[in-house]
XYZ file of C-alpha atoms in Angstrom:
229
model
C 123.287 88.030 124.457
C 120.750 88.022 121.497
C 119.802 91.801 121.723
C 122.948 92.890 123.654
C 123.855 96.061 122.323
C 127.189 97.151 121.712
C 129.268 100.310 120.938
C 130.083 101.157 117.200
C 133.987 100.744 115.915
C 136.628 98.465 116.290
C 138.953 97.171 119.091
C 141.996 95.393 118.297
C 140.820 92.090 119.539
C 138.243 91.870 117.013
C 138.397 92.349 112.995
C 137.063 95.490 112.181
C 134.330 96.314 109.147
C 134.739 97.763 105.981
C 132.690 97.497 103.180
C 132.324 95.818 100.027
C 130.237 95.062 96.680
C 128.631 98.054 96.308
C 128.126 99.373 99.968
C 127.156 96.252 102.259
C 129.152 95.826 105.355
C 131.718 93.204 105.498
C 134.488 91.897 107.954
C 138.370 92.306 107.148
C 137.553 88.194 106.786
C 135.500 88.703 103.892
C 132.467 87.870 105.737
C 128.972 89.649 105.645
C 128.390 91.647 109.540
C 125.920 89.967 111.337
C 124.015 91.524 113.502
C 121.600 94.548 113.301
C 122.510 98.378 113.060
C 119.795 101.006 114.276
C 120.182 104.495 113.652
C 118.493 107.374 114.831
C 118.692 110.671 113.093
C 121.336 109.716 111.485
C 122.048 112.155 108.787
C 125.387 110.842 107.150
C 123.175 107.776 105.846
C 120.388 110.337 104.326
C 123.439 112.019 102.782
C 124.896 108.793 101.703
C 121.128 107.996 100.392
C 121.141 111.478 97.971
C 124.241 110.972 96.553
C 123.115 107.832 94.592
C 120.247 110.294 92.885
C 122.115 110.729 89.854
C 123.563 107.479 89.779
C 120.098 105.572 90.484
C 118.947 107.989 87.761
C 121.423 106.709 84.940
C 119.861 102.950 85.528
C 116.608 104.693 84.907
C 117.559 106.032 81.958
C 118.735 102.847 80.100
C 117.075 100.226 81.875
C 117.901 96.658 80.955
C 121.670 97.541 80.552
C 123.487 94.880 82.104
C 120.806 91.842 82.201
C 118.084 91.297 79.052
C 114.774 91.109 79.801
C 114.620 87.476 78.236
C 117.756 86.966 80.766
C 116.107 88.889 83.994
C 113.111 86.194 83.993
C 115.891 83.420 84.139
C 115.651 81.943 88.463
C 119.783 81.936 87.906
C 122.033 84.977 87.779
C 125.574 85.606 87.344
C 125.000 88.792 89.485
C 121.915 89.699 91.782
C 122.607 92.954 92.724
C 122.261 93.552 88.640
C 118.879 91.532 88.425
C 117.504 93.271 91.766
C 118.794 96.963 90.510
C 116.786 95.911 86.598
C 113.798 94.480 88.018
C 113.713 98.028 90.553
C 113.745 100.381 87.476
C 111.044 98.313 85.596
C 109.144 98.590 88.977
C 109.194 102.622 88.688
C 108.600 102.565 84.597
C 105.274 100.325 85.308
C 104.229 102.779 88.035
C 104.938 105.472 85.371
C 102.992 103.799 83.202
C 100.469 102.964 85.365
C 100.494 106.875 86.689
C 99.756 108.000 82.715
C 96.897 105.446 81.701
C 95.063 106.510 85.258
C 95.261 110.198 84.337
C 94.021 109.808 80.335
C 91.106 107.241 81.466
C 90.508 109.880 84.316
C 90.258 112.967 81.797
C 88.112 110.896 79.227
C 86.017 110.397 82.220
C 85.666 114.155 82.888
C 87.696 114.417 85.256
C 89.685 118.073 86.140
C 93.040 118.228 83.780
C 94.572 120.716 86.441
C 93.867 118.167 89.005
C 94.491 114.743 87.512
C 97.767 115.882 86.132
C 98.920 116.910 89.730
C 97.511 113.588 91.022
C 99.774 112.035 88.248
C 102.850 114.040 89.075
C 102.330 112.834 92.605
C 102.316 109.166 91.498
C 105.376 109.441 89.307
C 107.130 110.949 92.268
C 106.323 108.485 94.726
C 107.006 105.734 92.221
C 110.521 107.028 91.530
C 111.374 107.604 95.338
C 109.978 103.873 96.262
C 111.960 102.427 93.741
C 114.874 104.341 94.220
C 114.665 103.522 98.493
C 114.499 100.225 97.369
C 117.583 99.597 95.391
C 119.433 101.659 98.091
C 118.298 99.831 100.510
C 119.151 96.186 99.169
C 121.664 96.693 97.012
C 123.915 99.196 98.354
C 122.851 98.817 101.928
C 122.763 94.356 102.279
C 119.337 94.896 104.236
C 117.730 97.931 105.608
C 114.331 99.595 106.577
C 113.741 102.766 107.346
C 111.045 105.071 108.873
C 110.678 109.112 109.187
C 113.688 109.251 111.705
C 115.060 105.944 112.284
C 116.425 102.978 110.300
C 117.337 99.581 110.711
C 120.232 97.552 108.826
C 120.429 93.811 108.722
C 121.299 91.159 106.446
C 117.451 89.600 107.465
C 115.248 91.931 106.116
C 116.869 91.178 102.790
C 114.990 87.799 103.704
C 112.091 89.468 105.106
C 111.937 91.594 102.097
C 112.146 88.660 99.977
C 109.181 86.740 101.471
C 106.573 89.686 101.928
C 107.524 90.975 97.838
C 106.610 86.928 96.638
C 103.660 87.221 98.768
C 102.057 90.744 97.797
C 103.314 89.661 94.029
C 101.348 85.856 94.439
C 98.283 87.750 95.755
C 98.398 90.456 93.040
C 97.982 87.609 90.346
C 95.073 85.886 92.663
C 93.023 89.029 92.515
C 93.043 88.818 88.684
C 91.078 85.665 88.930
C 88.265 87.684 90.288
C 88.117 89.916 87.099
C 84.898 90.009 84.917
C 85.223 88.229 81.507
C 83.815 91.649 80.779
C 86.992 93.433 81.233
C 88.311 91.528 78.566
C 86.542 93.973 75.838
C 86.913 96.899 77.918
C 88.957 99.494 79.341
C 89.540 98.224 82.359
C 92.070 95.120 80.392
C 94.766 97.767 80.883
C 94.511 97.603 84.177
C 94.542 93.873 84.278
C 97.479 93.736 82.342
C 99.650 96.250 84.480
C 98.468 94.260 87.994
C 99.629 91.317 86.266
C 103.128 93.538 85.187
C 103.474 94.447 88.375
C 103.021 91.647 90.279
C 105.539 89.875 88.684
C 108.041 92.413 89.196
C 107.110 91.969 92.800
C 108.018 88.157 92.438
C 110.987 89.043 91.092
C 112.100 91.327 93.211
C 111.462 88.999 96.254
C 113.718 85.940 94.662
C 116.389 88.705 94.181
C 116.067 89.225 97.702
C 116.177 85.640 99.438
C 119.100 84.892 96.719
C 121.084 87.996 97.933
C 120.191 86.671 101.869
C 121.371 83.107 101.038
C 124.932 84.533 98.912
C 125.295 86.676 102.555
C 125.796 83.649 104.554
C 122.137 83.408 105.372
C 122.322 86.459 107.899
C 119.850 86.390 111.234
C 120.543 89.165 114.094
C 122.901 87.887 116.501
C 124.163 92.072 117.877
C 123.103 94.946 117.842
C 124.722 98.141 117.509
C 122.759 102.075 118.469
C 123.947 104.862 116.430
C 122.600 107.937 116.885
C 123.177 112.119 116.615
């Protein structure tokens, strides 16, 4: 049935998973799982999650390795796991950014220095950590959300993903148009230009998303499998 669950493993009857391209789930056929996977307190995927730190890191590091930026606006790539990784990294070096220009405006302002510089830290971090759940999540994982305790994998969230990123990136730019001329000769144009930034890294990020869904076969849940503690 649609939602019949089913016990994790193999039985010789049926081809058994292993994975492929970077961590997402594929069939001894070469095909992409179907299905969803929900764990619960699952501590081998946080683990697996941690060990990409310093690897996630490196692509932090030198961003725009593998794929230009005059290349990584281009709607074709010759990899999307590469475009989705690059356009992840600029993500968390525009929240950096973003982080910084908040905390100087905020000081010039009067702000407390002890304070704002926490209240950047804290930005930095989370900015980092979404970015970093993100790529993990797509990339390595072919589709997956997760919350506290519990996660979800399947191939349709990288469609899901891919819809609500265009979206939130399409409204992003809208909200611009309700900018004072004003802002123009002001300050606040530094903020205009990182929404903008941002919101077309969010674009971006959601065509990476549909085009890794479509190369997958065009996943939707037909099983799912419980894992828990």
């Amino acid at each position: 049935s649609f939602w019949a669950p089913r016990r994790s493993g193999c039985v010789s009857a049926a081809p058994c998973t292993r994975t492929l391209g970077g961590g997402r789930p594929r069939s001894s056929l070469g095909m992409p799982r179907p299905g969803c996977v929900f764990r619960c307190l699952d501590f081998k995927l946080l683990e697996e999650w941690s060990k990409t730190c310093d690897e996630y890191l490196g692509f932090v590091q030198r961003p725009l390795q593998r794929i230009p930026l005059r290349h990584l606006l281009d709607c074709t790539q010759a990899s999307w796991d590469d475009a989705y990784r690059e356009w992840s990294v600029l993500q968390f070096w525009v929240g950096l950014i973003t982080a910084v220009v908040l905390a100087v405006l905020s000081i010039l302002d009067g702000a407390k220095i002890g304070h704002t510089v926490v209240k950047a830290a804290v930005r930095i971090c989370v900015a980092y950590g979404l970015a970093h759940l993100s790529w993990f999540a797509v990339v390595r994982k072919g589709g997956c959300f997760c919350c506290v305790v519990a996660c979800c994998e399947a191939g349709v969230l990288l469609l899901i993903w891919g819809v609500l990123d265009i979206l939130w990136g399409a409204a992003g730019l809208l909200a611009l148009l309700k900018v004072s001329p004003k802002c123009l000769f002001d300050f606040c144009i530094i903020g205009v230009v990182l929404q903008a930034a941002y919101s077309v890294i969010l674009f971006y990020m959601g065509l990476c998303c549909i085009k890794l869904w479509l190369a997958a076969g065009s996943q939707t849940v037909a099983l799912l499998e419980v894992h828990g503690p």
